[in-house]
Amino acid sequence: QVQLVESGGGLVQAGGSLRLSCVVSGRTISNGAMGWFRQAPGKEREFVAAISASGRSTSSADSVKGRFTISRDNAKNTMYLQMNSLKPEDTAVYYCAARDALSAATTRTGYQYWGQGTQVTVSS
């Protein structure tokens, strides 16, 4: 059974930083691409960033470019999201996701496996 567990969320002031982690069990993450999505209250889940299976290719939403960095450590079966210069509008539940294909995807439907989410709250 594949499980994805996020951690690292919390409350931070605007301008601060957080690093999210996503630990995967029941699956070798080098077998597929992974991504981060987020969902704010009353809004749909949206794409944040994605990384290919090898880690050589990444993609990110315009709203987080230059501030968020996605990475993965296949040896640790873990993916990360380093979030800098956080803004109140970054407040959301952040979800990690994995897919069977090697290339990164930016749509929710492209991912087969999902974590339960971790709350990130940015105060102004």
Coordinates of N, CA, C and O in Angstrom, one line a residue:
Q1 N 0.8 -1.2 0.0 CA 0.0 0.0 0.0 C 0.9 1.2 0.0 O 1.8 1.4 0.8
V2 N 0.6 2.1 -0.9 CA 1.4 3.3 -1.1 C 0.9 4.4 -0.1 O -0.3 4.7 0.0
Q3 N 1.8 5.0 0.7 CA 1.4 6.1 1.6 C 2.4 7.2 1.4 O 3.6 7.1 1.3
L4 N 1.8 8.4 1.4 CA 2.5 9.7 1.3 C 2.2 10.5 2.5 O 1.0 10.7 2.8
V5 N 3.2 10.9 3.3 CA 3.0 11.6 4.5 C 3.8 12.9 4.5 O 5.0 12.9 4.4
E6 N 3.0 14.0 4.5 CA 3.6 15.4 4.5 C 3.9 15.8 6.0 O 3.2 15.4 6.9
S7 N 4.9 16.6 6.1 CA 5.2 17.3 7.4 C 5.9 18.6 7.1 O 6.4 18.9 6.0
G8 N 6.1 19.4 8.2 CA 6.8 20.6 8.1 C 5.9 21.9 8.0 O 6.4 23.0 8.0
G9 N 4.6 21.7 7.9 CA 3.7 22.8 7.9 C 3.7 23.5 9.3 O 4.3 23.1 10.3
G10 N 3.1 24.7 9.3 CA 3.0 25.4 10.6 C 2.6 26.9 10.3 O 2.1 27.2 9.2
L11 N 2.7 27.7 11.4 CA 2.4 29.1 11.3 C 3.7 29.9 11.2 O 4.6 29.7 12.0
V12 N 3.7 30.8 10.3 CA 4.9 31.6 10.0 C 4.5 33.0 9.7 O 3.4 33.2 9.1
Q13 N 5.3 34.0 10.0 CA 5.0 35.4 9.6 C 5.4 35.6 8.1 O 6.3 34.9 7.6
A14 N 4.7 36.6 7.6 CA 5.0 36.9 6.2 C 6.5 37.2 6.0 O 7.1 37.9 6.9
G15 N 7.1 36.7 5.0 CA 8.5 36.9 4.7 C 9.4 35.7 5.3 O 10.6 35.7 5.0
G16 N 8.8 34.9 6.0 CA 9.5 33.8 6.6 C 9.6 32.6 5.7 O 9.2 32.7 4.5
S17 N 10.1 31.5 6.2 CA 10.4 30.3 5.4 C 9.9 29.0 6.1 O 9.8 29.0 7.3
L18 N 9.6 28.0 5.3 CA 9.2 26.7 5.8 C 9.7 25.7 4.8 O 9.8 26.0 3.6
R19 N 10.0 24.5 5.3 CA 10.4 23.4 4.3 C 9.4 22.3 4.6 O 9.4 21.7 5.7
L20 N 8.7 21.9 3.6 CA 7.8 20.7 3.7 C 8.5 19.5 3.2 O 9.4 19.6 2.3
S21 N 8.2 18.4 3.8 CA 8.7 17.1 3.4 C 7.6 16.1 3.1 O 6.5 16.3 3.7
C22 N 7.8 15.2 2.2 CA 6.9 14.2 1.8 C 7.6 12.9 1.8 O 8.4 12.6 0.9
V23 N 7.3 12.0 2.8 CA 8.0 10.7 2.9 C 7.0 9.7 2.3 O 5.8 9.6 2.6
V24 N 7.6 8.9 1.4 CA 6.8 7.9 0.7 C 7.1 6.5 1.1 O 8.3 6.2 1.3
S25 N 6.1 5.7 1.4 CA 6.3 4.3 1.7 C 5.5 3.4 0.8 O 4.5 3.9 0.3
G26 N 5.9 2.2 0.6 CA 5.2 1.3 -0.2 C 5.4 1.5 -1.7 O 4.8 0.9 -2.6
R27 N 6.4 2.3 -2.0 CA 6.7 2.6 -3.4 C 8.1 3.3 -3.5 O 8.4 4.1 -2.6
T28 N 8.8 2.9 -4.5 CA 10.1 3.6 -4.7 C 9.9 4.8 -5.6 O 9.4 4.8 -6.7
I29 N 10.2 6.0 -5.0 CA 9.8 7.2 -5.7 C 10.5 7.5 -7.0 O 10.1 8.3 -7.8
S30 N 11.7 6.8 -7.2 CA 12.4 7.0 -8.4 C 11.7 6.5 -9.6 O 12.0 6.7 -10.7
N31 N 10.6 5.7 -9.3 CA 9.8 5.2 -10.4 C 8.8 6.2 -11.0 O 8.2 5.8 -12.0
G32 N 8.7 7.4 -10.5 CA 7.7 8.3 -11.0 C 8.0 9.7 -10.6 O 8.7 10.0 -9.6
A33 N 7.3 10.6 -11.3 CA 7.4 12.1 -11.0 C 6.5 12.3 -9.7 O 5.7 11.6 -9.3
M34 N 6.8 13.5 -9.1 CA 6.0 13.9 -8.0 C 5.7 15.4 -8.0 O 6.3 16.1 -8.8
G35 N 4.8 15.8 -7.2 CA 4.4 17.2 -7.2 C 3.8 17.7 -5.9 O 3.5 16.9 -5.0
W36 N 3.7 19.0 -5.8 CA 3.0 19.6 -4.7 C 1.8 20.4 -5.2 O 1.9 21.1 -6.2
F37 N 0.7 20.3 -4.4 CA -0.5 21.1 -4.7 C -0.9 21.8 -3.4 O -0.5 21.4 -2.3
R38 N -1.8 22.7 -3.5 CA -2.3 23.4 -2.3 C -3.8 23.7 -2.5 O -4.2 23.9 -3.6
Q39 N -4.5 23.8 -1.4 CA -5.9 24.2 -1.4 C -6.2 25.1 -0.3 O -6.0 24.8 0.9
A40 N -6.6 26.3 -0.6 CA -7.0 27.3 0.3 C -8.5 27.2 0.6 O -9.2 26.6 -0.2
P41 N -9.0 27.7 1.7 CA -10.4 27.6 2.1 C -11.3 28.2 1.0 O -11.0 29.3 0.5
G42 N -12.3 27.4 0.5 CA -13.2 27.9 -0.5 C -12.7 27.9 -1.9 O -13.3 28.4 -2.8
K43 N -11.5 27.4 -2.1 CA -10.9 27.4 -3.4 C -10.5 25.9 -3.9 O -10.5 25.0 -3.0
E44 N -10.3 25.8 -5.2 CA -10.0 24.5 -5.7 C -8.5 24.2 -5.4 O -7.7 25.1 -5.2
R45 N -8.2 22.9 -5.4 CA -6.8 22.5 -5.2 C -6.0 23.0 -6.5 O -6.4 22.7 -7.6
E46 N -4.9 23.6 -6.3 CA -4.1 24.1 -7.4 C -2.7 23.6 -7.4 O -2.1 23.3 -6.3
F47 N -2.1 23.6 -8.5 CA -0.7 23.1 -8.7 C 0.3 24.1 -8.1 O 0.1 25.4 -8.3
V48 N 1.3 23.6 -7.5 CA 2.4 24.5 -6.9 C 3.7 24.2 -7.7 O 4.3 25.1 -8.2
A49 N 4.1 22.9 -7.6 CA 5.4 22.6 -8.2 C 5.4 21.1 -8.5 O 4.7 20.3 -7.9
A50 N 6.3 20.7 -9.5 CA 6.4 19.3 -9.8 C 7.9 19.0 -10.2 O 8.6 19.9 -10.6
I51 N 8.2 17.7 -10.1 CA 9.6 17.3 -10.3 C 9.6 16.0 -11.0 O 8.8 15.1 -10.6
S52 N 10.4 15.8 -12.0 CA 10.5 14.5 -12.7 C 11.1 13.4 -11.9 O 11.6 13.7 -10.8
A53 N 11.0 12.2 -12.3 CA 11.5 11.1 -11.6 C 13.0 11.2 -11.3 O 13.4 10.8 -10.2
S54 N 13.7 11.7 -12.3 CA 15.1 11.8 -12.1 C 15.5 13.0 -11.3 O 16.7 13.1 -10.8
G55 N 14.6 14.0 -11.2 CA 14.9 15.2 -10.5 C 15.5 16.3 -11.4 O 15.8 17.4 -10.9
R56 N 15.8 15.9 -12.7 CA 16.5 16.9 -13.5 C 15.5 17.9 -14.1 O 16.0 19.0 -14.6
S57 N 14.2 17.7 -14.1 CA 13.3 18.6 -14.6 C 12.3 19.0 -13.6 O 11.7 18.2 -12.9
T58 N 12.0 20.3 -13.5 CA 11.0 20.8 -12.5 C 10.1 21.8 -13.2 O 10.5 22.4 -14.2
S59 N 9.0 22.1 -12.6 CA 8.0 23.0 -13.0 C 7.4 23.7 -11.8 O 7.2 23.0 -10.8
S60 N 7.0 24.9 -11.9 CA 6.3 25.6 -10.8 C 5.3 26.6 -11.3 O 5.4 27.1 -12.4
A61 N 4.4 26.9 -10.4 CA 3.3 27.9 -10.8 C 4.0 29.3 -10.8 O 4.9 29.5 -10.0
D62 N 3.4 30.1 -11.6 CA 3.9 31.5 -11.6 C 3.9 32.2 -10.3 O 4.8 33.0 -10.0
S63 N 2.9 31.9 -9.5 CA 2.7 32.5 -8.2 C 3.8 32.2 -7.2 O 4.0 32.9 -6.2
V64 N 4.6 31.1 -7.4 CA 5.6 30.7 -6.5 C 7.0 30.8 -7.1 O 8.0 30.5 -6.4
K65 N 7.1 31.1 -8.4 CA 8.4 31.1 -9.0 C 9.3 32.1 -8.3 O 9.0 33.2 -8.0
G66 N 10.6 31.6 -8.1 CA 11.6 32.5 -7.4 C 11.5 32.4 -5.9 O 12.4 33.0 -5.3
R67 N 10.4 31.8 -5.4 CA 10.3 31.7 -3.9 C 10.3 30.3 -3.4 O 10.8 30.0 -2.3
F68 N 9.7 29.4 -4.2 CA 9.6 28.0 -3.8 C 10.5 27.1 -4.6 O 10.6 27.4 -5.8
T69 N 11.1 26.1 -4.0 CA 12.0 25.2 -4.7 C 11.6 23.8 -4.4 O 11.6 23.4 -3.2
I70 N 11.3 23.0 -5.4 CA 11.0 21.6 -5.2 C 12.3 20.8 -5.4 O 13.1 21.1 -6.3
S71 N 12.4 19.7 -4.6 CA 13.6 18.8 -4.8 C 13.2 17.4 -4.3 O 12.1 17.2 -3.7
R72 N 14.0 16.5 -4.5 CA 13.8 15.1 -4.1 C 15.1 14.4 -3.8 O 16.1 14.7 -4.3
D73 N 15.0 13.5 -2.8 CA 16.1 12.6 -2.5 C 15.6 11.2 -2.6 O 15.0 10.7 -1.7
N74 N 15.9 10.6 -3.8 CA 15.4 9.3 -4.1 C 16.0 8.3 -3.1 O 15.3 7.3 -2.8
A75 N 17.1 8.5 -2.6 CA 17.7 7.5 -1.6 C 16.9 7.5 -0.3 O 16.9 6.5 0.4
K76 N 16.3 8.6 0.0 CA 15.5 8.7 1.2 C 14.0 8.6 0.9 O 13.2 8.7 1.9
N77 N 13.7 8.4 -0.3 CA 12.3 8.2 -0.7 C 11.5 9.5 -0.2 O 10.3 9.3 0.3
T78 N 12.1 10.6 -0.4 CA 11.5 11.8 0.2 C 11.5 13.0 -0.8 O 12.5 13.1 -1.6
M79 N 10.5 13.8 -0.9 CA 10.4 15.0 -1.7 C 10.3 16.2 -0.7 O 9.7 16.1 0.4
Y80 N 10.8 17.3 -1.2 CA 10.8 18.5 -0.4 C 10.2 19.7 -1.1 O 10.2 19.7 -2.4
L81 N 9.7 20.7 -0.4 CA 9.3 22.0 -0.9 C 9.9 23.0 0.0 O 9.4 23.2 1.1
Q82 N 10.9 23.7 -0.5 CA 11.5 24.8 0.3 C 10.7 26.1 -0.1 O 10.6 26.5 -1.2
M83 N 10.1 26.7 0.9 CA 9.2 27.9 0.7 C 9.9 29.1 1.4 O 10.0 29.1 2.6
N84 N 10.3 30.1 0.6 CA 10.9 31.3 1.1 C 10.0 32.5 0.8 O 9.1 32.4 -0.1
S85 N 10.2 33.6 1.5 CA 9.5 34.8 1.2 C 8.0 34.6 1.2 O 7.2 35.0 0.3
L86 N 7.5 33.9 2.2 CA 6.1 33.5 2.3 C 5.2 34.7 2.4 O 5.5 35.7 3.0
K87 N 4.0 34.6 1.8 CA 3.0 35.6 1.8 C 1.7 35.1 2.4 O 1.5 33.9 2.3
P88 N 0.9 36.0 2.9 CA -0.4 35.5 3.4 C -1.2 34.7 2.4 O -1.9 33.7 2.8
E89 N -1.1 35.0 1.2 CA -1.9 34.3 0.1 C -1.3 32.9 -0.1 O -1.9 32.1 -0.9
D90 N -0.2 32.5 0.5 CA 0.3 31.1 0.4 C -0.4 30.2 1.4 O -0.1 29.0 1.4
T91 N -1.2 30.8 2.3 CA -1.9 30.0 3.3 C -2.8 29.0 2.7 O -3.7 29.4 1.8
A92 N -2.6 27.7 3.0 CA -3.4 26.6 2.4 C -3.0 25.3 3.0 O -2.0 25.3 3.8
V93 N -3.7 24.3 2.7 CA -3.3 22.9 3.0 C -2.4 22.5 1.8 O -2.9 22.6 0.7
Y94 N -1.2 22.0 2.1 CA -0.3 21.6 1.0 C -0.3 20.0 0.9 O -0.1 19.4 2.0
Y95 N -0.5 19.5 -0.3 CA -0.5 18.1 -0.5 C 0.6 17.7 -1.4 O 0.9 18.4 -2.4
C96 N 1.2 16.5 -1.1 CA 2.2 16.0 -2.0 C 1.5 14.9 -2.8 O 0.5 14.3 -2.4
A97 N 2.0 14.6 -4.0 CA 1.4 13.7 -4.9 C 2.4 12.9 -5.7 O 3.5 13.5 -5.9
A98 N 2.1 11.7 -6.1 CA 3.1 10.9 -6.9 C 2.3 10.3 -8.1 O 1.1 10.1 -8.0
R99 N 3.1 10.1 -9.2 CA 2.4 9.5 -10.3 C 3.4 8.4 -10.9 O 4.6 8.4 -10.6
D100 N 2.8 7.6 -11.7 CA 3.5 6.4 -12.3 C 4.4 6.8 -13.5 O 5.4 6.2 -13.8
A101 N 4.1 7.9 -14.1 CA 4.9 8.4 -15.3 C 6.2 9.1 -14.8 O 6.2 9.6 -13.7
L102 N 7.2 9.1 -15.7 CA 8.5 9.7 -15.3 C 8.5 11.2 -15.4 O 9.3 11.9 -14.6
S103 N 7.7 11.8 -16.3 CA 7.7 13.2 -16.5 C 6.8 13.9 -15.5 O 5.8 13.4 -15.1
A104 N 7.1 15.2 -15.1 CA 6.3 15.9 -14.2 C 5.0 16.4 -14.9 O 5.0 16.5 -16.1
A105 N 4.0 16.5 -14.0 CA 2.7 16.9 -14.5 C 2.2 18.1 -13.7 O 2.5 18.2 -12.5
T106 N 1.4 18.9 -14.3 CA 0.9 20.1 -13.5 C -0.6 20.0 -13.2 O -1.2 21.0 -12.7
T107 N -1.3 18.9 -13.5 CA -2.7 18.8 -13.3 C -3.0 17.8 -12.2 O -2.2 16.8 -12.1
R108 N -4.0 18.0 -11.5 CA -4.4 17.0 -10.4 C -4.6 15.6 -11.0 O -4.3 14.6 -10.4
T109 N -5.3 15.6 -12.1 CA -5.6 14.3 -12.7 C -4.4 13.5 -13.1 O -4.5 12.3 -13.4
G110 N -3.3 14.1 -13.2 CA -2.1 13.4 -13.6 C -1.4 12.5 -12.5 O -0.5 11.8 -12.7
Y111 N -2.0 12.6 -11.3 CA -1.4 12.0 -10.1 C -2.3 10.9 -9.6 O -3.5 11.1 -9.4
Q112 N -1.7 9.7 -9.2 CA -2.5 8.6 -8.7 C -2.4 8.5 -7.2 O -3.3 7.9 -6.6
Y113 N -1.4 9.1 -6.6 CA -1.2 8.9 -5.2 C -1.1 10.2 -4.5 O -0.5 11.1 -5.0
W114 N -1.8 10.3 -3.3 CA -1.9 11.6 -2.6 C -1.7 11.4 -1.1 O -2.1 10.4 -0.6
G115 N -1.1 12.5 -0.5 CA -1.0 12.5 0.9 C -2.2 13.2 1.5 O -3.1 13.6 0.8
Q116 N -2.2 13.3 2.9 CA -3.4 13.8 3.6 C -3.3 15.3 3.7 O -4.2 16.0 4.1
G117 N -2.1 15.9 3.5 CA -1.9 17.3 3.6 C -1.3 17.8 4.9 O -1.5 17.2 5.9
T118 N -0.7 19.0 4.8 CA -0.2 19.7 5.9 C -0.5 21.2 5.8 O -0.4 21.8 4.8
Q119 N -1.0 21.7 6.9 CA -1.4 23.1 6.9 C -0.3 24.1 7.0 O 0.6 24.0 7.8
V120 N -0.3 25.1 6.1 CA 0.6 26.2 6.2 C -0.2 27.5 6.3 O -1.1 27.8 5.5
T121 N 0.1 28.2 7.4 CA -0.5 29.5 7.6 C 0.5 30.6 7.7 O 1.4 30.5 8.5
V122 N 0.3 31.6 6.9 CA 1.2 32.8 6.9 C 0.5 34.0 7.4 O -0.5 34.4 6.8
S123 N 1.0 34.5 8.5 CA 0.3 35.7 9.1 C 0.9 37.0 8.5 O 2.1 37.0 8.2
S124 N 0.1 38.0 8.5 CA 0.6 39.3 7.9 C 1.2 40.2 9.0 O 1.0 39.9 10.2

